[in-house]
Short mmCIF file of C-alpha atoms and ligand atoms in Angstrom, two decimals:
data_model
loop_
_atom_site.label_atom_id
_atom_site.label_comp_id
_atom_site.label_asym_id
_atom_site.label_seq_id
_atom_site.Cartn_x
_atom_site.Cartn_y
_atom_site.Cartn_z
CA UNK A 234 136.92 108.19 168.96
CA UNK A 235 139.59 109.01 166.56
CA UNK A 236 138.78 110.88 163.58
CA UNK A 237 138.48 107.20 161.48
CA UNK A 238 136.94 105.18 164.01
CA UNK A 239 137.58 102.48 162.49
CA UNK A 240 137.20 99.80 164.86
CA UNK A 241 133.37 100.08 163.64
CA UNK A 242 133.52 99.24 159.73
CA UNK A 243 133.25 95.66 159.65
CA UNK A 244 135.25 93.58 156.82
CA UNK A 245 132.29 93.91 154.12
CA UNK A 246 132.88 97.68 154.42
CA UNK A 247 136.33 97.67 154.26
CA UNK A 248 136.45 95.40 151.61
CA UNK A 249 134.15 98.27 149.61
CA UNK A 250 136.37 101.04 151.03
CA UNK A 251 139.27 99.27 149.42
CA UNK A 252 137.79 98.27 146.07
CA UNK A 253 136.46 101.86 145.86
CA UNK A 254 139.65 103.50 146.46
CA UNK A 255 141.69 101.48 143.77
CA UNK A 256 139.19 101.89 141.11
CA UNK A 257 139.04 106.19 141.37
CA UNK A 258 142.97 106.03 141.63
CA UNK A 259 143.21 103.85 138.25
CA UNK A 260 140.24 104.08 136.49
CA UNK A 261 138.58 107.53 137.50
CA UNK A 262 141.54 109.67 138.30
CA UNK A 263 142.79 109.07 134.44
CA UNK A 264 139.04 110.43 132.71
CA UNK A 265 137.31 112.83 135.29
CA UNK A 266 138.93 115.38 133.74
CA UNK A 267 138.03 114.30 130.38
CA UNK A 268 134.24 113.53 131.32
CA UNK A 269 134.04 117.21 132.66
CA UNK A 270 135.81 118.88 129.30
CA UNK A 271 133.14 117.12 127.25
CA UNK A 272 130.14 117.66 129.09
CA UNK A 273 128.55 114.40 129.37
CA UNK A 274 127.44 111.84 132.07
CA UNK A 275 129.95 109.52 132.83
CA UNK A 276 128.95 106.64 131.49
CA UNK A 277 132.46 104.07 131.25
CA UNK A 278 132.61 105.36 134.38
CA UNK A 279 129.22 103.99 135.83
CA UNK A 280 129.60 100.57 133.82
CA UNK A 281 133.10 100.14 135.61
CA UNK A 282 132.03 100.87 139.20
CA UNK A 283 129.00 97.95 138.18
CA UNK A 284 132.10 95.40 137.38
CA UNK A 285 133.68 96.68 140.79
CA UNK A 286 130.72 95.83 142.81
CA UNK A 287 129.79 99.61 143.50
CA UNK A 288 126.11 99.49 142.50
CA UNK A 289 124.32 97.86 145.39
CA UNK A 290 126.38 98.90 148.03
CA UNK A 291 122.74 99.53 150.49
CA UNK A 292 121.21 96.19 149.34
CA UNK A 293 122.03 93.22 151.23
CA UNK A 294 123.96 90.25 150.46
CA UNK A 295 121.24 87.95 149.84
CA UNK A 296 119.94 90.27 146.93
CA UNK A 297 123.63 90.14 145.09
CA UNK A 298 124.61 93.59 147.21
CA UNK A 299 127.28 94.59 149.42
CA UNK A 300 125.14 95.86 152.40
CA UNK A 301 128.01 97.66 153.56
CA UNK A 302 127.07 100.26 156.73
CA UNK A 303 126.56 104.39 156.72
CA UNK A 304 129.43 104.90 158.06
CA UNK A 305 131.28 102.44 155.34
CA UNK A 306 129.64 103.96 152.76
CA UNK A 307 130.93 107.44 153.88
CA UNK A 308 133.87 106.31 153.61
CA UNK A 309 133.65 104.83 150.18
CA UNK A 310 131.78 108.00 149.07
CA UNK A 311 134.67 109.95 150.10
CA UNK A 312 137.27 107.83 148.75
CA UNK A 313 135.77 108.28 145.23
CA UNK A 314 134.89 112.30 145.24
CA UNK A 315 138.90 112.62 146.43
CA UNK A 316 139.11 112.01 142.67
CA UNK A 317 135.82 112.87 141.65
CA UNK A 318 133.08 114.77 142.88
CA UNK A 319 130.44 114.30 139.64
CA UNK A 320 130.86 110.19 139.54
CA UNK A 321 130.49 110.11 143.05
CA UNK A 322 127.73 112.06 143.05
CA UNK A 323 125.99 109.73 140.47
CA UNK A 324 127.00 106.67 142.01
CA UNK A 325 125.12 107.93 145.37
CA UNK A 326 121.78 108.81 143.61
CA UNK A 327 122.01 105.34 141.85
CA UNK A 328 122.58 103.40 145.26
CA UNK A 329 120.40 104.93 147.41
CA UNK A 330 117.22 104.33 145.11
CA UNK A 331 118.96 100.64 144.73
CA UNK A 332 118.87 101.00 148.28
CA UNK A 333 115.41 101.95 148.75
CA UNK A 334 114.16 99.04 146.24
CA UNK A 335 115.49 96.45 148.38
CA UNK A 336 113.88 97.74 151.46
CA UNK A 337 110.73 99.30 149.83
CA UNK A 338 109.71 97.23 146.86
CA UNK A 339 107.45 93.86 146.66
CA UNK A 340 106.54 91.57 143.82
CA UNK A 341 107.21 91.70 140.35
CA UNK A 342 108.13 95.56 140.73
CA UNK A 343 111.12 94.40 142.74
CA UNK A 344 111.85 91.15 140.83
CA UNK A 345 112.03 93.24 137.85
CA UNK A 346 114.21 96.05 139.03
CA UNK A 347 115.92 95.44 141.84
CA UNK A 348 118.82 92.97 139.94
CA UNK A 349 119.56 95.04 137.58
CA UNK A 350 120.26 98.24 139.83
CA UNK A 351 122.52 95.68 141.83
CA UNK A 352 124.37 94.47 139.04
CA UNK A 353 124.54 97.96 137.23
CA UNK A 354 123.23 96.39 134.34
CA UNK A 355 120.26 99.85 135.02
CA UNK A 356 120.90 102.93 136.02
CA UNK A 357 118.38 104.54 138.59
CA UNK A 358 117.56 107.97 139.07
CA UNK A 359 115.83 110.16 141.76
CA UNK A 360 113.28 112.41 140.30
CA UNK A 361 111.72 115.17 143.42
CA UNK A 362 112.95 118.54 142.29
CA UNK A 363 110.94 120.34 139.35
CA UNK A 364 111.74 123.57 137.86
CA UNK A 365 109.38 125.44 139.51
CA UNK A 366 109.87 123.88 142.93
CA UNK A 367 113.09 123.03 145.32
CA UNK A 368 113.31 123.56 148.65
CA UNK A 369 109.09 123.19 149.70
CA UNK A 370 109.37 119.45 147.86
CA UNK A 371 105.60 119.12 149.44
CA UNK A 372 104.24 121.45 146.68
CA UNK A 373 105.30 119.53 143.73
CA UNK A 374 103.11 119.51 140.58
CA UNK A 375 103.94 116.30 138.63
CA UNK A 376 100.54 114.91 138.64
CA UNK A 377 99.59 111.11 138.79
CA UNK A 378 95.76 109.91 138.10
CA UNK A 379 94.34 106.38 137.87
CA UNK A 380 93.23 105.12 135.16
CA UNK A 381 92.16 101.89 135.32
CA UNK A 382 94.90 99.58 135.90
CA UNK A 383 97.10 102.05 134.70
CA UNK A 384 98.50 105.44 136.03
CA UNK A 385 99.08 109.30 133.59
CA UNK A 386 101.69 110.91 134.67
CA UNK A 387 101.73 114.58 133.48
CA UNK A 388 104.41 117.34 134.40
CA UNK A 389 108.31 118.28 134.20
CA UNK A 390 110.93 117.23 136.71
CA UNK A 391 114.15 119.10 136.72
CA UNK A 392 117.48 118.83 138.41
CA UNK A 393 117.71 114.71 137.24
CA UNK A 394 121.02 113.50 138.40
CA UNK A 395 121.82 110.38 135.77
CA UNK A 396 118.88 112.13 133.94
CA UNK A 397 120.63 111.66 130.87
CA UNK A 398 121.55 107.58 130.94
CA UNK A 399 119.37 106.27 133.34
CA UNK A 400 116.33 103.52 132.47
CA UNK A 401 114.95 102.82 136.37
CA UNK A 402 113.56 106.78 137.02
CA UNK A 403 111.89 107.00 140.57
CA UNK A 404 109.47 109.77 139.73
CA UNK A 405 107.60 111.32 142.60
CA UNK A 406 104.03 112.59 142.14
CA UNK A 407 101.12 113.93 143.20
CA UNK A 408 97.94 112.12 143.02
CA UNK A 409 95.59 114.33 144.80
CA UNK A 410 96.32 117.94 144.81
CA UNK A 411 94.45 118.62 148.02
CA UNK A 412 95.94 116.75 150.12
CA UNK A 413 99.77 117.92 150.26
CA UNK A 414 102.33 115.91 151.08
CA UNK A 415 100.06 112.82 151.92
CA UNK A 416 99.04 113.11 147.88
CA UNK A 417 102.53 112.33 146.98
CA UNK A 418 103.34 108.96 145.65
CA UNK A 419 106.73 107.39 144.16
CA UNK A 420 106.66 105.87 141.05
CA UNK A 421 109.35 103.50 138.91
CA UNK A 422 108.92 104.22 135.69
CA UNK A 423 110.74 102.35 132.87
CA UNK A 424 113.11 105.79 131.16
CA UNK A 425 112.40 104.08 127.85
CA UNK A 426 108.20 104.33 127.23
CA UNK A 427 105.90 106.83 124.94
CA UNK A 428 105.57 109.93 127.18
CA UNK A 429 109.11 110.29 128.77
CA UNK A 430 111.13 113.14 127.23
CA UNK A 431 114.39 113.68 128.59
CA UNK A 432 115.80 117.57 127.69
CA UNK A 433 118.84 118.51 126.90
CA UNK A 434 121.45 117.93 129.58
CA UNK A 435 122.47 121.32 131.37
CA UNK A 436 125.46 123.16 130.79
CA UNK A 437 126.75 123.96 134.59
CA UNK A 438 130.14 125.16 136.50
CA UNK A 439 130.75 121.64 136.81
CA UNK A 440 130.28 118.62 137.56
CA UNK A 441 128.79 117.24 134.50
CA UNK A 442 129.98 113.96 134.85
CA UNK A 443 126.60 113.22 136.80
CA UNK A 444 124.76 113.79 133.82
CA UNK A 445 121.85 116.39 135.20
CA UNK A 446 118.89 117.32 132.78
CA UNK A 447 115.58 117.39 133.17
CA UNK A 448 113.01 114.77 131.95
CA UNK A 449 109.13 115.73 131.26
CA UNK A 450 106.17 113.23 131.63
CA UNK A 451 103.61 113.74 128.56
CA UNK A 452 100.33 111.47 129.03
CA UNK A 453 103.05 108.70 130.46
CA UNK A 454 101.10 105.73 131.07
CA UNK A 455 102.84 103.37 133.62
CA UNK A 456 101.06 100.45 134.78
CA UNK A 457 99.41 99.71 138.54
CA UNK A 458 102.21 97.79 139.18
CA UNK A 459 104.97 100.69 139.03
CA UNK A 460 103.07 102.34 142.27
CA UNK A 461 106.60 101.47 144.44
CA UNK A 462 105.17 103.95 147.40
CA UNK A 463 101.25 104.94 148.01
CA UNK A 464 100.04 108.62 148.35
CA UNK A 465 101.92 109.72 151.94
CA UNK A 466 104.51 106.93 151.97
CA UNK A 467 106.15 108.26 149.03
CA UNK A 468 106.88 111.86 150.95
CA UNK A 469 107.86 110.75 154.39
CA UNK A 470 110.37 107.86 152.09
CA UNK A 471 112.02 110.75 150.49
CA UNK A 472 112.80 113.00 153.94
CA UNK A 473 113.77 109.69 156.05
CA UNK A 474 116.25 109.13 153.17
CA UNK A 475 118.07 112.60 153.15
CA UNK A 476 119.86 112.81 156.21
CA UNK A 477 121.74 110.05 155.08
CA UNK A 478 122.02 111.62 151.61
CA UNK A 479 123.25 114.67 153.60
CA UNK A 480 125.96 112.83 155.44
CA UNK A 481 127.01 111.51 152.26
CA UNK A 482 127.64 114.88 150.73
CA UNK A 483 129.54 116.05 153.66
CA UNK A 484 131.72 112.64 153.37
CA UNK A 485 132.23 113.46 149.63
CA UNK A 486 133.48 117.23 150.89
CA UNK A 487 135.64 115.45 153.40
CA UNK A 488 137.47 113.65 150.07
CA UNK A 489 137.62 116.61 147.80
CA UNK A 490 139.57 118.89 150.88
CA UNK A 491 141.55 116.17 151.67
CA UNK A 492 143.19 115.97 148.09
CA UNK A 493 143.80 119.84 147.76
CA UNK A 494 145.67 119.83 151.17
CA UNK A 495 147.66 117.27 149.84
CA UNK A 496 148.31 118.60 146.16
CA UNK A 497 148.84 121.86 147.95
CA UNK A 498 151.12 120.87 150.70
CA UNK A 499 152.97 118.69 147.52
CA UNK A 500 153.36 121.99 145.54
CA UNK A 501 154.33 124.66 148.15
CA UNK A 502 156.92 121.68 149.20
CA UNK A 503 158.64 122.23 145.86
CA UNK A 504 158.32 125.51 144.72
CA UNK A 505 160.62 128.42 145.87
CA UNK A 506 160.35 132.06 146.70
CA UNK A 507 162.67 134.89 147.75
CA UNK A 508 165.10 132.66 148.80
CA UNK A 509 162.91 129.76 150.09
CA UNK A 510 160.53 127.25 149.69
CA UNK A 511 156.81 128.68 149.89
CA UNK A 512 156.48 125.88 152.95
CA UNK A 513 158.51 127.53 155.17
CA UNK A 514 156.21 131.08 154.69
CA UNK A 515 154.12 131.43 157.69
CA UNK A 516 151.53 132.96 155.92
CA UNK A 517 151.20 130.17 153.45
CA UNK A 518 151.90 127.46 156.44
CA UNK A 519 149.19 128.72 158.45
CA UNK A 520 146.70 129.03 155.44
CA UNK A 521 147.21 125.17 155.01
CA UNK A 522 147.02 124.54 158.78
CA UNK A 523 143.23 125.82 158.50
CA UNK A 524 142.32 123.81 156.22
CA UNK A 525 143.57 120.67 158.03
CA UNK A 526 141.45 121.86 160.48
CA UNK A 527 138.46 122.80 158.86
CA UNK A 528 138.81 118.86 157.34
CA UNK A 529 139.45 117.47 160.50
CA UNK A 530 136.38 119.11 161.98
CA UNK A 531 134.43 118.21 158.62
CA UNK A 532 135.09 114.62 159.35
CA UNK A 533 134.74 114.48 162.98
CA UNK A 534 130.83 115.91 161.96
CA UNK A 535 129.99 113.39 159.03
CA UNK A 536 131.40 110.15 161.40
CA UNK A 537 129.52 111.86 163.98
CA UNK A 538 126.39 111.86 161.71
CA UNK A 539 127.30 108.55 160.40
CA UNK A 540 126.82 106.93 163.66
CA UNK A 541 123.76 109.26 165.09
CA UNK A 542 122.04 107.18 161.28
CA UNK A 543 123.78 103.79 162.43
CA UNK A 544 122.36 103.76 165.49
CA UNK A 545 118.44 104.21 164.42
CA UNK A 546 118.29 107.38 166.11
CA UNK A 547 116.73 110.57 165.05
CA UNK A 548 120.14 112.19 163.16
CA UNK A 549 118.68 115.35 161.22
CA UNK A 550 120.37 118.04 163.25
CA UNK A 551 123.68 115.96 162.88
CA UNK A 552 123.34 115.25 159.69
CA UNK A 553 122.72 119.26 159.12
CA UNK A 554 125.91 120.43 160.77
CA UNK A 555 127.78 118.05 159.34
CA UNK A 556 126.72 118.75 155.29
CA UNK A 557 126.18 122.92 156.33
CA UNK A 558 129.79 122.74 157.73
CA UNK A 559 131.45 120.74 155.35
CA UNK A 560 129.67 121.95 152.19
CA UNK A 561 131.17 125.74 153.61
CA UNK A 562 134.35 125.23 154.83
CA UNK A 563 135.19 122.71 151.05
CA UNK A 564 134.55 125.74 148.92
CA UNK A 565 136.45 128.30 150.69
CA UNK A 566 139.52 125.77 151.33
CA UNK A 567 139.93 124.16 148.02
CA UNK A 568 140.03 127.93 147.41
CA UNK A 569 142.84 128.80 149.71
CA UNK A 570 144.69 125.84 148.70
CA UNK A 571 144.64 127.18 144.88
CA UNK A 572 145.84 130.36 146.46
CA UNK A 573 148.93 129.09 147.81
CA UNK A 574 149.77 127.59 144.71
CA UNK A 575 149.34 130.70 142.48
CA UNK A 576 148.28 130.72 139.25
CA UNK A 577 149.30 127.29 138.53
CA UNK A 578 146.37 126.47 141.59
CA UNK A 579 143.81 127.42 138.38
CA UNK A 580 145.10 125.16 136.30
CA UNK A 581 143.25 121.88 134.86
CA UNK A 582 147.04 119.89 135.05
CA UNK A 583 145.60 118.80 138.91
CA UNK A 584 141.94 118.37 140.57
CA UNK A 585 141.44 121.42 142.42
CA UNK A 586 139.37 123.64 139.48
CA UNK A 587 136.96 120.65 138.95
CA UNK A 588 136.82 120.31 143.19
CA UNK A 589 136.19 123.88 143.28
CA UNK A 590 133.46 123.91 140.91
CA UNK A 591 131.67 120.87 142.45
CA UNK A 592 132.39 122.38 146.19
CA UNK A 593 130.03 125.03 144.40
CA UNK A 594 127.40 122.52 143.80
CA UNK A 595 127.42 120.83 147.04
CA UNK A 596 125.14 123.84 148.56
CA UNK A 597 122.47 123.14 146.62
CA UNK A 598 121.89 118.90 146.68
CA UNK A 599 120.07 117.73 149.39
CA UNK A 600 118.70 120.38 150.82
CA UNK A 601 120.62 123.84 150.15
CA UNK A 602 122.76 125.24 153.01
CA UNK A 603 119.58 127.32 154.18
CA UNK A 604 117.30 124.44 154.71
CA UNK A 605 120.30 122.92 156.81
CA UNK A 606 119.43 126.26 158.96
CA UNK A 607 116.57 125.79 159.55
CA UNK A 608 116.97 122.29 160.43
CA UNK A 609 119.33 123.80 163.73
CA UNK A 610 117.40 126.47 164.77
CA UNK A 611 114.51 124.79 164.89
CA UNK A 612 116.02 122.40 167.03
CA UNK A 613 117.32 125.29 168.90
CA UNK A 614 114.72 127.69 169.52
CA UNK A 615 111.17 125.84 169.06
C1 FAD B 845 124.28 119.07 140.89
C2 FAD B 845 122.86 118.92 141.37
C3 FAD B 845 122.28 117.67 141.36
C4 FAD B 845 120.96 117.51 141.81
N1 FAD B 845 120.39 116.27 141.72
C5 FAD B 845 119.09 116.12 142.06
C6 FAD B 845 118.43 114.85 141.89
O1 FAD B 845 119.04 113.87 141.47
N2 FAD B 845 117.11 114.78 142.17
C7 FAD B 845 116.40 115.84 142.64
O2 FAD B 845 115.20 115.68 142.89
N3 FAD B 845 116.98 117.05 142.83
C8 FAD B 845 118.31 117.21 142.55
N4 FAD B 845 118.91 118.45 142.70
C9 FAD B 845 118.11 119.59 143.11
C10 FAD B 845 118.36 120.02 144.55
O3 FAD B 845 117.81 119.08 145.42
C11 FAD B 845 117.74 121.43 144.69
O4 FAD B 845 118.60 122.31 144.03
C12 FAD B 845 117.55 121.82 146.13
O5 FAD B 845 116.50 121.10 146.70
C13 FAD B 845 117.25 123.31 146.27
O6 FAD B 845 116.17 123.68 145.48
P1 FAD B 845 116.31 124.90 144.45
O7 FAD B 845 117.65 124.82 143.80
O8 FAD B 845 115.11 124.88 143.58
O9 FAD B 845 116.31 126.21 145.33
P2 FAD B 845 115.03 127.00 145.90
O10 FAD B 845 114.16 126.10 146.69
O11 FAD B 845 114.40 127.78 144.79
O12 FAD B 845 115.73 128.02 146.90
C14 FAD B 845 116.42 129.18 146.44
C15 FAD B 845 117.21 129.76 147.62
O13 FAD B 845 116.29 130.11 148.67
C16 FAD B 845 116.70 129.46 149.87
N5 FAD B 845 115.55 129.05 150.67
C17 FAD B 845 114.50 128.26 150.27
N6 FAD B 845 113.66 128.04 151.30
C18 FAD B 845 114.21 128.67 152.38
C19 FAD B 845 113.81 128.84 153.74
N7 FAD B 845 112.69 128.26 154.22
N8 FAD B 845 114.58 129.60 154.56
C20 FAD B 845 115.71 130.18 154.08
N9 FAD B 845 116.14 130.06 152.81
C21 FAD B 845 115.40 129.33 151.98
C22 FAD B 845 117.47 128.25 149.42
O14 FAD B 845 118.32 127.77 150.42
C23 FAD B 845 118.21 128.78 148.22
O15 FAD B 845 119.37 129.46 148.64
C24 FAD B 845 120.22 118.63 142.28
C25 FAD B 845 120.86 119.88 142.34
C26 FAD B 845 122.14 120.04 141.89
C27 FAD B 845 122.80 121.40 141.95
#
């Protein structure tokens, strides 16, 4: 298999791989930087990737998506967080609840929100994390109790990527504190009803195109019909659906490493020291050469992971080395590739600052590196 493998993505894919690449080269490339100096969730940037058909890239055809594969949508993650991490980012979140509609929802529930997360017209959001819990997502505290024909849904949720724009929130709760994980439930909850308070957006290192706040639940009442996954469906929906999410983040590293090795090897090409071009120092030639390595292993590891998913299998331990390795080796090579340019490597004229930042943030989404750890020990020692 060659790093690409492309004999496997079939025309709808890379007919998504090519639509997503042109629109981050001429649309994205021009505002990430802008989105990140004012703080705020790209929003002209979500509308456009709706009129590019990036919206329902994991719903198929006959529901107006693109149903392009894992391995396809690696690549179109990547292509995109080459230019921009944050968008990306955002753009995943939406999909993958679009995603999960198609598969998951029935009736009016899905008649009423599954077009308009295809055609971008919504914007969906994924709502686990709270601020008191991360990591042990099976001890969440945003309660849900029956009322009638309606649900209350009490509690904070924190971490919101799209927090800040979205209207389709996919709020997962716990309807019976006894009973753990097979309490939890998913709900989708219109963003725009009495009880939903979205705070202020958070002020991070980065990435703020992918608007993160947190959004609290006061008395919301949502009716029956919102219930999109029953106590202990909702759980074991949200951990089938993150190794995927995992391989997607290590497909986004893959992009962001690939454009500093190439706005690095670009610079050191053209700038001069004692007498010669900065290419031709070893030390700077073979701090390049380990980052082509580290991204050719990083994407040998996410295809790898890509087709473990593809193929129906069981992919967690894949999927972990493949985010845990790519996640570690992004940050400390979009580092080394500043280095070599010097201080012009911190400036905000080129990508690498915002990549570095958002290499930062990769650890934590999805599982932080640490849970990846304990994903591969325990498959190596229990
Ligand atoms: C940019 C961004 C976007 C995000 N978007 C979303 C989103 O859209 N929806 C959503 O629900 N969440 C989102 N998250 C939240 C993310 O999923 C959590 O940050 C992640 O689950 C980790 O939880 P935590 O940050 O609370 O860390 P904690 O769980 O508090 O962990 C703190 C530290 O302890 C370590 N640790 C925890 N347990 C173990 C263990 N068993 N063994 C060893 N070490 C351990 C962790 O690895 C970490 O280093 C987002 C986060 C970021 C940064």
């Amino acid at each position: 298999m060659n790093s690409l493998n492309l004999e496997a993505l079939s025309a709808t894919d890379l007919a998504a791989i090519e639509r997503a690449t042109g629109w981050a080269q001429s649309f994205v490339a021009d505002r990430a930087e802008k989105w990140e100096f004012e703080r705020r969730f790209a929003k002209e940037g979500f509308e456009s990737a709706a009129e590019h058909q990036l919206t329902g890239l994991l719903v198929p055809e006959v529901d107006g998506g693109a149903a392009v594969s894992t391995l396809g949508l690696a690549r179109v993650l990547e292509e995109i967080a080459a230019v921009d991490f944050a968008i990306a980012f955002s753009l995943v979140c939406h999909n993958n609840l679009a995603g999960s509609v198609a598969r998951n929802a029935t009736g009016d529930l899905r008649s009423e929100t599954l077009p308009g997360l295809v055609d971008g017209s919504s914007l969906g959001a994924f709502l686990l994390t709270e601020p008191e819990v991360g990591s042990d997502a099976a001890a969440i505290s945003v309660s849900a109790v029956s009322d009638g024909d309606e649900w209350i849904l009490n509690g904070e949720k924190a971490w919101v990527t799209n927090g800040s724009d979205a209207n389709v929130l996919s709020v997962y709760a716990q309807t019976d504190h006894a009973a753990g994980h097979r309490g939890i439930a998913t709900f989708l909850v219109d963003a725009n009803i009495p009880g939903v308070v979205r705070t202020p957006a958070y002020e991070l290192i980065g990435g703020h195109g992918l608007g993160a706040n947190g959004i609290r639940f006061d008395n919301c009442r949502v009716p029956g019909k919102s219930l999109f996954l029953p106590p202990g469906e909702g759980f074991r929906a949200a951990m089938e659906g993150i190794d995927l999410a995992r391989v997607l983040v290590s497909a986004m590293c893959c992009g962001m490493l690939r454009t500093s090795l190439s706005t690095a090897s670009n610079y050191v090409r053209n700038r001069n020291a004692f007498g010669a071009r900065l290419a031709d120092l070893q030390g700077v030639r073979f701090k390049l050469a380990d980052v082509a390595t580290d991204l050719e292993a990083s994407r040998l590891l996410t295809y790898q992971a890509a087709h473990a998913l593809h193929d129906g299998g069981d992919a967690s331990v894949e999927a972990a080395h493949a985010k845990k390795f790519s996640t570690r080796v992004t940050e400390t090579g979009v580092a080394s590739c500043m280095q070599v340019m010097g201080a012009n490597g911190a400036k905000r004229d080129h990508p690498l600052p915002r990549h570095l930042a958002a290499a930062r943030l990769t650890h934590y989404v999805d599982g932080a590196t640490e849970i990846q750890d304990v994903v591969i020990s325990r498959s190596l020692l229990d």
